Coordinates of C-alpha atoms and ligand atoms in Angstrom, one line a residue:
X170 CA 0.0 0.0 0.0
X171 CA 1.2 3.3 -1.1
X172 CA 0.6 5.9 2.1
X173 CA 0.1 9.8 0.1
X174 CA 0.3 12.2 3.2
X175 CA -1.6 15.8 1.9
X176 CA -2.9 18.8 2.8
X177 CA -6.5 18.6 3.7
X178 CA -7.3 21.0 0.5
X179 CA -8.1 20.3 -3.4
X180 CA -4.5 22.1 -4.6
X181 CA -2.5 19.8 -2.4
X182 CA -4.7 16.7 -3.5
X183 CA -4.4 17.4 -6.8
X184 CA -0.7 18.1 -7.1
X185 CA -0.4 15.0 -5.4
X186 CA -3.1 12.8 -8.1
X187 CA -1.2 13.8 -11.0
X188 CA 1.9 12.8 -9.8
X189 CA 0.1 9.1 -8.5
X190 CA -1.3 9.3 -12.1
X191 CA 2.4 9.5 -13.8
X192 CA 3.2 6.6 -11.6
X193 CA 0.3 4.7 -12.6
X194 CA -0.3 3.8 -9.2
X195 CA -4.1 2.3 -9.2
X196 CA -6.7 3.8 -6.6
X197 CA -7.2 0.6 -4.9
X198 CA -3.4 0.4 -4.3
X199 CA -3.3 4.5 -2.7
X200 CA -4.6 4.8 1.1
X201 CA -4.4 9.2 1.2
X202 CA -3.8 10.6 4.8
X203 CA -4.3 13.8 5.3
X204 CA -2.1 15.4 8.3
X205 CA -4.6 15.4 10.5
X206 CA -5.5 11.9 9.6
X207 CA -1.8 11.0 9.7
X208 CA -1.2 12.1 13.4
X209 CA -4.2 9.8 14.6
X210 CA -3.3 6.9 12.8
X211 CA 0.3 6.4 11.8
X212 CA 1.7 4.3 9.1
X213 CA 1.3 0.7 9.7
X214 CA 4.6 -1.5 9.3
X215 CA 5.1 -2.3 5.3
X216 CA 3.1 0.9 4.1
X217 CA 5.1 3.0 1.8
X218 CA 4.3 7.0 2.5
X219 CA 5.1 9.0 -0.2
X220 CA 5.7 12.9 0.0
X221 CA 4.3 14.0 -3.2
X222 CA 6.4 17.4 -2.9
X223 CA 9.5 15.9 -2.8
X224 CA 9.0 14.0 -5.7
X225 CA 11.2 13.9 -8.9
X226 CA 8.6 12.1 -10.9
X227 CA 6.6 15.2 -13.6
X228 CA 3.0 15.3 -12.9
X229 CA 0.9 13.8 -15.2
X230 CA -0.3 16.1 -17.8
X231 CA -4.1 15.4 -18.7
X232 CA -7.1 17.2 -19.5
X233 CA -10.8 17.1 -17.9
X234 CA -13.8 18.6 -19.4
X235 CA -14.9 21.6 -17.9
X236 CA -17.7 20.3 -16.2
X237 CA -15.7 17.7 -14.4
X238 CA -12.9 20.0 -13.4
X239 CA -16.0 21.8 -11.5
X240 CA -17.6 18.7 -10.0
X241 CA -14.2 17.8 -8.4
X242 CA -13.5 20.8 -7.0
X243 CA -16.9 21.5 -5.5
X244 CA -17.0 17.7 -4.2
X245 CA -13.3 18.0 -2.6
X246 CA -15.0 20.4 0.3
X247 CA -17.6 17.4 0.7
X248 CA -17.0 16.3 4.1
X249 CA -15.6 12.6 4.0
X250 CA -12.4 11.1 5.0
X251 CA -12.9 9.0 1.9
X252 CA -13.2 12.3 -0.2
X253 CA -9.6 12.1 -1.8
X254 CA -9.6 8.4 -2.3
X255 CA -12.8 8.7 -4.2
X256 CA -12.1 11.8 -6.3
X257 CA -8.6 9.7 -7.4
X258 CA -11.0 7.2 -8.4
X259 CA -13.0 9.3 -10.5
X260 CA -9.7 10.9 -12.1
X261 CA -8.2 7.9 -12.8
X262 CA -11.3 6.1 -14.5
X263 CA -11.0 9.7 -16.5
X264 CA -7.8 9.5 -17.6
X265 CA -8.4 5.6 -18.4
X266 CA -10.8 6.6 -21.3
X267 CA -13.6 5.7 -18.9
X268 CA -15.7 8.5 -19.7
X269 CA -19.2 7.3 -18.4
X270 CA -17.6 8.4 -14.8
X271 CA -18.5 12.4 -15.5
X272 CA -22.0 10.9 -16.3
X273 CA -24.9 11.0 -13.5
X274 CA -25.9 7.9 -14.7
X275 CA -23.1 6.0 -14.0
X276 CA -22.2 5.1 -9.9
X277 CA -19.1 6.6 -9.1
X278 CA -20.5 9.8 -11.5
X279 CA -23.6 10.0 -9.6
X280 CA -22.2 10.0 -5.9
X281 CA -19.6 12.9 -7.6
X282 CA -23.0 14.8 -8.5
X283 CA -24.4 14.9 -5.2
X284 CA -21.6 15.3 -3.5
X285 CA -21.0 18.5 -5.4
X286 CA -24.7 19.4 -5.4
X287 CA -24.3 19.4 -1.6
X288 CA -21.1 21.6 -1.4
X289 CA -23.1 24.0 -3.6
X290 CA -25.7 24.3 -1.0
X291 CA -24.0 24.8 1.5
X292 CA -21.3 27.2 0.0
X293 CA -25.3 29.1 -0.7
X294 CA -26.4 28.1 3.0
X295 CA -23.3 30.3 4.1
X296 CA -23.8 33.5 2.0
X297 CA -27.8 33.4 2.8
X298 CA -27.3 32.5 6.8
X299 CA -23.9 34.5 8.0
X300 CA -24.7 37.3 10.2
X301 CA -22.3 39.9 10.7
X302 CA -22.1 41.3 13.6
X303 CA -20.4 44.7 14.4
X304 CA -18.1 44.6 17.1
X305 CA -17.2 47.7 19.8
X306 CA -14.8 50.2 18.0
X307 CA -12.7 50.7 21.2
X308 CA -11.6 46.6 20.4
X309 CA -10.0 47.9 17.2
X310 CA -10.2 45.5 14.0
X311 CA -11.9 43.1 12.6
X312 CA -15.0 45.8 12.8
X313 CA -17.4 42.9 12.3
X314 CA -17.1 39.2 13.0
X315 CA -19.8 36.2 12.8
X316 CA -19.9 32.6 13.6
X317 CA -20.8 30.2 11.2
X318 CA -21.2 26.1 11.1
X319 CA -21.0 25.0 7.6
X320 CA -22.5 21.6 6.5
X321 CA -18.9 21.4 4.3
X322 CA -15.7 23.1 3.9
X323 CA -17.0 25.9 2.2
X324 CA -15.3 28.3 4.3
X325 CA -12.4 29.6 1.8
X326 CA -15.4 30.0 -1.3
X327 CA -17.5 32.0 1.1
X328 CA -14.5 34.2 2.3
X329 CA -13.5 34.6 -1.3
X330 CA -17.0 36.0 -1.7
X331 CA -17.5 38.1 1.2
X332 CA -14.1 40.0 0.4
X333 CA -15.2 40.8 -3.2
X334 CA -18.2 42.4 -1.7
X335 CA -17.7 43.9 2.0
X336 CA -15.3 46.5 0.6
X337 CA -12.2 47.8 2.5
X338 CA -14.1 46.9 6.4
X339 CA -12.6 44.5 8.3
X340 CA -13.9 41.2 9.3
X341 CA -13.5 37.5 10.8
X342 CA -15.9 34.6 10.2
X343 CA -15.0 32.0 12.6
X344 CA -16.3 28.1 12.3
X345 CA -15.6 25.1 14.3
X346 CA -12.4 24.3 11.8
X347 CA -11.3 27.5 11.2
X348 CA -11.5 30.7 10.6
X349 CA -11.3 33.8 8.1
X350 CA -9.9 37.1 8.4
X351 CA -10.1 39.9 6.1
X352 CA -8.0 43.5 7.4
X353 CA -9.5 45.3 4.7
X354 CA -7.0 43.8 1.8
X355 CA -6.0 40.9 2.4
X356 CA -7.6 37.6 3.1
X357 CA -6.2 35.1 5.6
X358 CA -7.3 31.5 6.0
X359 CA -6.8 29.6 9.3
X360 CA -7.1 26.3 10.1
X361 CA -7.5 26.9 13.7
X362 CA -10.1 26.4 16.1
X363 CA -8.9 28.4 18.6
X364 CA -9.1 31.8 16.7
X365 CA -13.1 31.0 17.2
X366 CA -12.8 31.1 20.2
X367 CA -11.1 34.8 20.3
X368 CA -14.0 36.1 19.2
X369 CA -17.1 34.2 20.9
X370 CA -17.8 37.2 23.0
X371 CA -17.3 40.1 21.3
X372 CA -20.2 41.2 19.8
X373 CA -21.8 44.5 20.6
X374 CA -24.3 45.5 17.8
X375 CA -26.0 48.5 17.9
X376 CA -27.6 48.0 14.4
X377 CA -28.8 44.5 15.9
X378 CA -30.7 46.2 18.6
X379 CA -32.4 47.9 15.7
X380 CA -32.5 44.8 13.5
X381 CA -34.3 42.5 16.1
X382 CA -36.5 45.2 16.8
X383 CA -37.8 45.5 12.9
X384 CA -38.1 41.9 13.0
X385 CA -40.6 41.5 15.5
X386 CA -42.7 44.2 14.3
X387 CA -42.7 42.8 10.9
X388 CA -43.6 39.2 11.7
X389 CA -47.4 38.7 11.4
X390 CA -48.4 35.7 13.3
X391 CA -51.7 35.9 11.6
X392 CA -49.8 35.0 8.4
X393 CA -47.5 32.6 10.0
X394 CA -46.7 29.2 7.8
X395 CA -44.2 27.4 10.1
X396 CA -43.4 24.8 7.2
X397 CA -42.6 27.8 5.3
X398 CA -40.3 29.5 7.9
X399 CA -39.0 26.1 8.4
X400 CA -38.2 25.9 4.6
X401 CA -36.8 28.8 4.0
X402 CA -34.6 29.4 7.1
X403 CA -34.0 25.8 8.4
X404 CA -34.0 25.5 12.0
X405 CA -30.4 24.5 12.0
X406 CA -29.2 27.9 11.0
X407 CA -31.0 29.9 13.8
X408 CA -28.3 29.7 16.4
X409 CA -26.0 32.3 13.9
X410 CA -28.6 34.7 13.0
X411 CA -29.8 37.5 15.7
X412 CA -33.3 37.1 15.1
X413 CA -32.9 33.5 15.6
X414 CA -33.2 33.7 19.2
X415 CA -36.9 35.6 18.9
X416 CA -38.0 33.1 16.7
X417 CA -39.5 30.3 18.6
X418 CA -41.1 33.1 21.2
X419 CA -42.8 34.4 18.1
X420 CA -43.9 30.9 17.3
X421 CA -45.3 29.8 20.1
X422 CA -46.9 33.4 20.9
X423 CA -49.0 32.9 17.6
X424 CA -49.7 29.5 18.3
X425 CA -50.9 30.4 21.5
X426 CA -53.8 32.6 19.6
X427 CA -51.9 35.5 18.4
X428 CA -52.3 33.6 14.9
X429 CA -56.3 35.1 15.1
X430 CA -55.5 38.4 16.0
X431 CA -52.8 39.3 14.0
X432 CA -51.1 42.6 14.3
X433 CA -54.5 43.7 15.4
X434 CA -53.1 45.3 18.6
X435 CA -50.4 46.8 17.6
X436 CA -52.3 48.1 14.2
X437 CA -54.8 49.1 16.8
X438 CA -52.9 51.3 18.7
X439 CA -51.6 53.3 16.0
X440 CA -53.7 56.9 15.9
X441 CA -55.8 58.6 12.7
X442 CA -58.8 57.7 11.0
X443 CA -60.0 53.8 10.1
X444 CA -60.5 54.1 6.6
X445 CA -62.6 50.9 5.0
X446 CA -60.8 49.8 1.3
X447 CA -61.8 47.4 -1.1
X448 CA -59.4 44.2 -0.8
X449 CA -58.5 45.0 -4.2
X450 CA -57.6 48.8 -3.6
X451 CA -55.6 47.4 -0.8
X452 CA -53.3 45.3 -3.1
X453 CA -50.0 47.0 -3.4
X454 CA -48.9 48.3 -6.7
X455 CA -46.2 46.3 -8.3
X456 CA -43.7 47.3 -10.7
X457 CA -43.9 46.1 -14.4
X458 CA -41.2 43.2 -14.9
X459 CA -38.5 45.4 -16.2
X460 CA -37.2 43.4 -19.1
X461 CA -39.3 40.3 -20.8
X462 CA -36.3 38.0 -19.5
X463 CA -37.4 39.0 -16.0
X464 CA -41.0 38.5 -17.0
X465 CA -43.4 36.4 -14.3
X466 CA -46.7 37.7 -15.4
X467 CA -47.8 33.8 -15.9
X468 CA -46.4 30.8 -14.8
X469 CA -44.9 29.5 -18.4
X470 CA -41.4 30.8 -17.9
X471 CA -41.0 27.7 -15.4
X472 CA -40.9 25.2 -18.3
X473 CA -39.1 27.4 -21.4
X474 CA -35.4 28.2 -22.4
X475 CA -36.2 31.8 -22.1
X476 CA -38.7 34.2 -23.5
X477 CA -38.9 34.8 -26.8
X478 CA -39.5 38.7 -28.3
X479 CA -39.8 40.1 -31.4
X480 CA -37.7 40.6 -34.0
X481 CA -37.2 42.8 -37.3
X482 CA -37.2 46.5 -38.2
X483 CA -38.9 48.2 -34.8
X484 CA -40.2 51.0 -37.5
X485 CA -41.5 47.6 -40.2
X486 CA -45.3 48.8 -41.0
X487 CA -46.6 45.3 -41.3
X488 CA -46.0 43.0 -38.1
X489 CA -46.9 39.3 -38.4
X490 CA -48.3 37.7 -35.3
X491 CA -48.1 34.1 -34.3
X492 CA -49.4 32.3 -31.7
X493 CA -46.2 31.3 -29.5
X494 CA -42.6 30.3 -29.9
X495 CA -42.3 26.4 -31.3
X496 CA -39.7 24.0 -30.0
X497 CA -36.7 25.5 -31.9
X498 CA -38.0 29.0 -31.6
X499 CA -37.5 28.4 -27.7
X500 CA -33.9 27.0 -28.2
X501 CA -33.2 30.2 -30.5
X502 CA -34.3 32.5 -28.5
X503 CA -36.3 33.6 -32.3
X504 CA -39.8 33.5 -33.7
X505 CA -40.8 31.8 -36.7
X506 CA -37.5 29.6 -37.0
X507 CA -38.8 26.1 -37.2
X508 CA -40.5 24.4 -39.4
X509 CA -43.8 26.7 -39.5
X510 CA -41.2 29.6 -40.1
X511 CA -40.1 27.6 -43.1
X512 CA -43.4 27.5 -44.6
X513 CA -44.0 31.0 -43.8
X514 CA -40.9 32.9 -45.2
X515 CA -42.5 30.7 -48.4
X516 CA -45.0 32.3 -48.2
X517 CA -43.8 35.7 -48.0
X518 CA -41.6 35.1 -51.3
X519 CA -44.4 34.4 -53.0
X520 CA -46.2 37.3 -51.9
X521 CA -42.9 39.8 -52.3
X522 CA -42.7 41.0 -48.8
X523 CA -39.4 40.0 -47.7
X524 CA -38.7 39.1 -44.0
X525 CA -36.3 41.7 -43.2
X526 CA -39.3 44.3 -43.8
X527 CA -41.7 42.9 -41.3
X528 CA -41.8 42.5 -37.6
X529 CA -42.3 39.1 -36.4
X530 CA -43.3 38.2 -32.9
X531 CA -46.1 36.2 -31.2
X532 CA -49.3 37.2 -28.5
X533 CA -47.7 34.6 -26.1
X534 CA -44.0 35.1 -25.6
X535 CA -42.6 31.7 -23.8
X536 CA -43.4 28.2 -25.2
X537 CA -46.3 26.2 -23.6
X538 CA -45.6 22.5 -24.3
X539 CA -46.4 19.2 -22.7
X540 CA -44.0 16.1 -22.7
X541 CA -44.8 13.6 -25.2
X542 CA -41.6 10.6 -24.8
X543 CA -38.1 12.5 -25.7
X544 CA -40.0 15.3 -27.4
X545 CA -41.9 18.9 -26.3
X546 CA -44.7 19.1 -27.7
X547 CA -46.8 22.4 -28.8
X548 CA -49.6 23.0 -25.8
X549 CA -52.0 26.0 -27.4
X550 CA -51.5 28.7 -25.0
X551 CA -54.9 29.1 -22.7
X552 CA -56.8 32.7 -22.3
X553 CA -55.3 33.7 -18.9
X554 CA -51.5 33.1 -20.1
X555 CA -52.4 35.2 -23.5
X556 CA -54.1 38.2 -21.0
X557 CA -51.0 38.0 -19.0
X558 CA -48.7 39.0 -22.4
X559 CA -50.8 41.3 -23.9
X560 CA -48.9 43.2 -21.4
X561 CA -45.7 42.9 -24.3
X562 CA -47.8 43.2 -27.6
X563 CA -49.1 46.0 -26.3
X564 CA -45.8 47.3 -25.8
X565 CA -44.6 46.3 -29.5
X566 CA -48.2 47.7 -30.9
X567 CA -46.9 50.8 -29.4
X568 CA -42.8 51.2 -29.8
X569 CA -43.2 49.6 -33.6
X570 CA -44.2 51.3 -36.3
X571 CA -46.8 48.5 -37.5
X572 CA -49.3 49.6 -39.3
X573 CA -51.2 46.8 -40.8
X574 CA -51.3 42.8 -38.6
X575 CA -51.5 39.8 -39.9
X576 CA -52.6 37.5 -37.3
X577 CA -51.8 33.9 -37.6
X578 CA -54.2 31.7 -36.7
X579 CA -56.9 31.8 -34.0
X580 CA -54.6 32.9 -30.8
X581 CA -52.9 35.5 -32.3
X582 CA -56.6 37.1 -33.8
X583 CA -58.1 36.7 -30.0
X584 CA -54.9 37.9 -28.5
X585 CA -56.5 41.0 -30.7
X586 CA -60.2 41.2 -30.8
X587 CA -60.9 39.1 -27.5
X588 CA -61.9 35.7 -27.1
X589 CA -65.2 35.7 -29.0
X590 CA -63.8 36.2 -32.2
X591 CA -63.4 33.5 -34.6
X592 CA -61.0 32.8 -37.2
X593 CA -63.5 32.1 -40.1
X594 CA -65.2 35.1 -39.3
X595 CA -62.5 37.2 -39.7
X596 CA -60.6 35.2 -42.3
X597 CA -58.9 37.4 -44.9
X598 CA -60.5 40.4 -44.4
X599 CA -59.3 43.8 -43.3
X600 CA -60.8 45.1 -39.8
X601 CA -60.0 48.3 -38.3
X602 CA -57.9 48.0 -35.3
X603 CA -57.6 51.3 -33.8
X604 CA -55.2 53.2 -35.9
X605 CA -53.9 50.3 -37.7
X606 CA -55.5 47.4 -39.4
X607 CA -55.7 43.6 -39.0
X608 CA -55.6 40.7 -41.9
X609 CA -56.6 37.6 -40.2
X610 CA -55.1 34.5 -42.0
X611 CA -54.4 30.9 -40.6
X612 CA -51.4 30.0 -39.1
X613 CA -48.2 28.4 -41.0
X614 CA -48.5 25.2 -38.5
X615 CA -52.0 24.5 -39.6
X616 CA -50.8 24.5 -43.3
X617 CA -48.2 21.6 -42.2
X618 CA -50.6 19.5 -40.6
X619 CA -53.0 19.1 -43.5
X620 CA -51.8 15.8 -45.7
X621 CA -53.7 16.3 -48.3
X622 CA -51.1 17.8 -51.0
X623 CA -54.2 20.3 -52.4
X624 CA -55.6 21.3 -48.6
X625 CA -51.9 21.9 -47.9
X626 CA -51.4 24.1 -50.7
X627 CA -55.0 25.4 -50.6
X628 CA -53.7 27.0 -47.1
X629 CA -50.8 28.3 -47.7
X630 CA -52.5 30.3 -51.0
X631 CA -54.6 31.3 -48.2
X632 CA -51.5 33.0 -46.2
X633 CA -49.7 34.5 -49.2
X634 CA -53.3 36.0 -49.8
X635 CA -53.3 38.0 -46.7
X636 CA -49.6 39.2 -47.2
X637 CA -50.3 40.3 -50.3
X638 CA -53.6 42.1 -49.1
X639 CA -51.2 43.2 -46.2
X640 CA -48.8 45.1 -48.7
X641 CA -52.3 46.8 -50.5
X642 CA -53.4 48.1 -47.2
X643 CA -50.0 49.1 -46.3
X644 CA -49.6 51.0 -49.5
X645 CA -52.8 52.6 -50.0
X646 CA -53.0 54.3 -47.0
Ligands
URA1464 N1 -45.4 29.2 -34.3 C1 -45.6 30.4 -33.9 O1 -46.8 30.8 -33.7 N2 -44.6 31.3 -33.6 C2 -43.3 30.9 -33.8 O2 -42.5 31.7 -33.5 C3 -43.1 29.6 -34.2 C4 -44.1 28.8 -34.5

């Protein structure tokens, strides 16, 4: 057995692989101490320990995708004592031609994924849950310190963090491995317990006073979900967050029957005038989503790539309007790129309106599908999701200069005129629309599901119709 003493950190681990790698020493045949480990259990009688620093053999040279390179680094703060052996494992299965092993589906690949996925939430556990707290000037620096227990040794990510973003102040996170100290410029890493100790008691906060304060006159134990609470601030974390300590108090209080009451006595006591409101008046107002990325107006984001807008001239006088993005649309992040966009940039040859001088976009902005085996397929968009992005057509109606819309099919004429009107209704003719006009035609997708050769063709002479009316109302007025 081959004894490799390392750090307990990825660097040292990894100097130390690609050296057992050039030696072709097999996983099975590597038992890796870390110092820690080394000083509780020496070397037994016949084991070989090998200092990987002082060795003359090159590393091995090798390359990892770039997703695997992250997975082993996230999955070396795992805590395990078997981490290191493991990780070798998966390197050396790598660098074997073994490929599945980057794969979730394969063993090894899979234990890699979770342990990674679990280092990931807790490097986010330790942004969301550290609490700084500001400590007495007259102690002099660190100005604030916290105490922290991390699920994994996340400890050097989340210092890494916190000095990008707490600017030139001063500060010490301490855990029950170590700690981290930051004097404004520099950060310092310590594997030291008793630096945690330095610190337990120093804590004066005048902004917590303040904090904890706020927090009980914000919590509503009429509106109290304690799975929620639970959920989103796991009990575990309580003991490092001020507020923490009010928390169960507050619990019990509105289980105890504050729950019915609510901030009734404290909204009670204010002074002025009660003033009766409509629930809806008393809604707050909220902001417009600021950019259609952002957009939350329905739930269909959940399920697509991204949202899809618009595209073309912004000043194009005739604006074609579809129902939603399709499958590759949603990949593309374009409208009318698929198959149904084929058919229709046919059609607009034949009627001599070239794409680049109309705006395309659709009423419903992110793709509605269902799943049917490996594929996605089309769901038609219902009445509440189309309401919901009128909010953007009405917006492109506006900033565009469209003039005259050909509407494609049934959605995009009821994202329009409302639900009661009907395609054959409205088919090919010009309606007013405001100051612009609409030409109601059928959609692309509904040419491409016909089989018949004629109906097919019969359709699409139908769309290169109301292009071509399109252009004549454009024109004439
Ligand atoms: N169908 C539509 O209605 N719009 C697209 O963008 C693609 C297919």
């Amino acid at each position: 057995m081959h004894v490799i003493e390392i750090e307990d950190d990825f660097d040292s681990w990894r100097s130390a692989a690609l050296i057992a790698l050039a030696k072709e020493r097999a996983p099975e045949s590597i038992e890796w101490r870390t110092a820690e480990g080394a000083a509780q259990a020496p070397a037994l009688f016949g084991d070989v320990v090998e200092d990987a620093a002082a060795s003359e053999v090159k590393p091995a040279q090798i390359r990892v995708s770039k997703e695997l390179a992250a997975l082993l680094k996230d999955a070396a703060c795992f805590r395990d004592e078997r981490r290191w052996s493991f990780l070798y494992l998966v390197l050396w299965r790598w660098t074997h031609g073994d490929r599945s092993v980057a794969s979730p589906a394969d063993e090894d690949g899979a234990r890699l994924y979770k342990m990674a996925k679990a280092v990931r939430r807790a490097q986010h556990d330790m942004i969301a849950y550290v609490r700084f707290r500001q400590r007495d000037e007259a102690l002099g620096a660190p100005e604030y310190v916290a105490w922290y227990e991390p699920d994994h040794d996340v400890l050097a990510w989340a210092a890494e963090h916190f000095a990008a973003r707490m600017g030139r102040s001063s500060w010490l996170i301490t855990t029950p491995d170590g700690a981290a100290l930051f004097n404004g410029e520099r950060l310092q890493l310590e594997r030291r317990r008793a630096l945690a100790a330095d610190h337990a008691n120093d804590t004066a906060d005048a902004a917590e006073a303040l904090w904890m304060t706020y927090y009980r006159s914000i919590f509503n134990p009429a509106r109290l979900n304690e799975n929620a609470l639970e959920q989103h601030m796991p009990v575990r974390f309580w003991k490092g967050l001020p507020e923490g300590a009010l928390i169960p108090k507050l619990v019990s209080d509105a289980r105890g029957g504050a729950r019915r009451v609510g901030q009734a006595r404290s909204v009670g006591a204010l002074g002025g005038k009660a003033v009766q409101v409509e629930a809806d008046a008393a809604q707050p107002e909220r902001d417009a989503p600021t950019s259609l990325d952002e957009c939350r107006r329905c739930s269909l984001w959940k399920h697509a790539t991204q949202a899809v807008p618009g595209s073309g001239p912004a000043d194009a006088r005739i604006m074609l309007l579809g129902e939603q993005p399709g499958d590759q649309e949603d990949l593309k992040g374009e409208p009318f790129v698929g198959p149904a966009g084929q058919l229709l940039d046919d059609a607009m040859r034949r009627a001599q309106l070239p794409r680049e001088q109309v705006y395309l976009t659709n009423a419903v902005k992110h793709f509605k599908w269902e799943p049917r085996g490996k594929r996605r397929l089309h769901k038609t968009p219902g009445q509440q999701e189309i309401e919901a992005c009128s909010y953007w057509l009405d917006k492109e109606l506006q900033e565009t200069g469209a003039r005259v819309i050909v509407t494609l099919g049934a959605t995009a004429l009821t994202a329009l005129l409302g639900k009661r009107a009907t395609l054959q209704a409205h088919i090919c003719r010009v309606v007013p629309y405001g100051d612009k006009f609409i030409v109601a035609t059928y959609h692309p997708s509904y040419a491409l599901r016909q089989n018949d050769e004629a109906a097919r063709e019969k359709t699409v002479a139908a769309i290169v119709s109301a292009l071509e009316k399109a252009a004549e109302v454009n024109a004439s007025r």
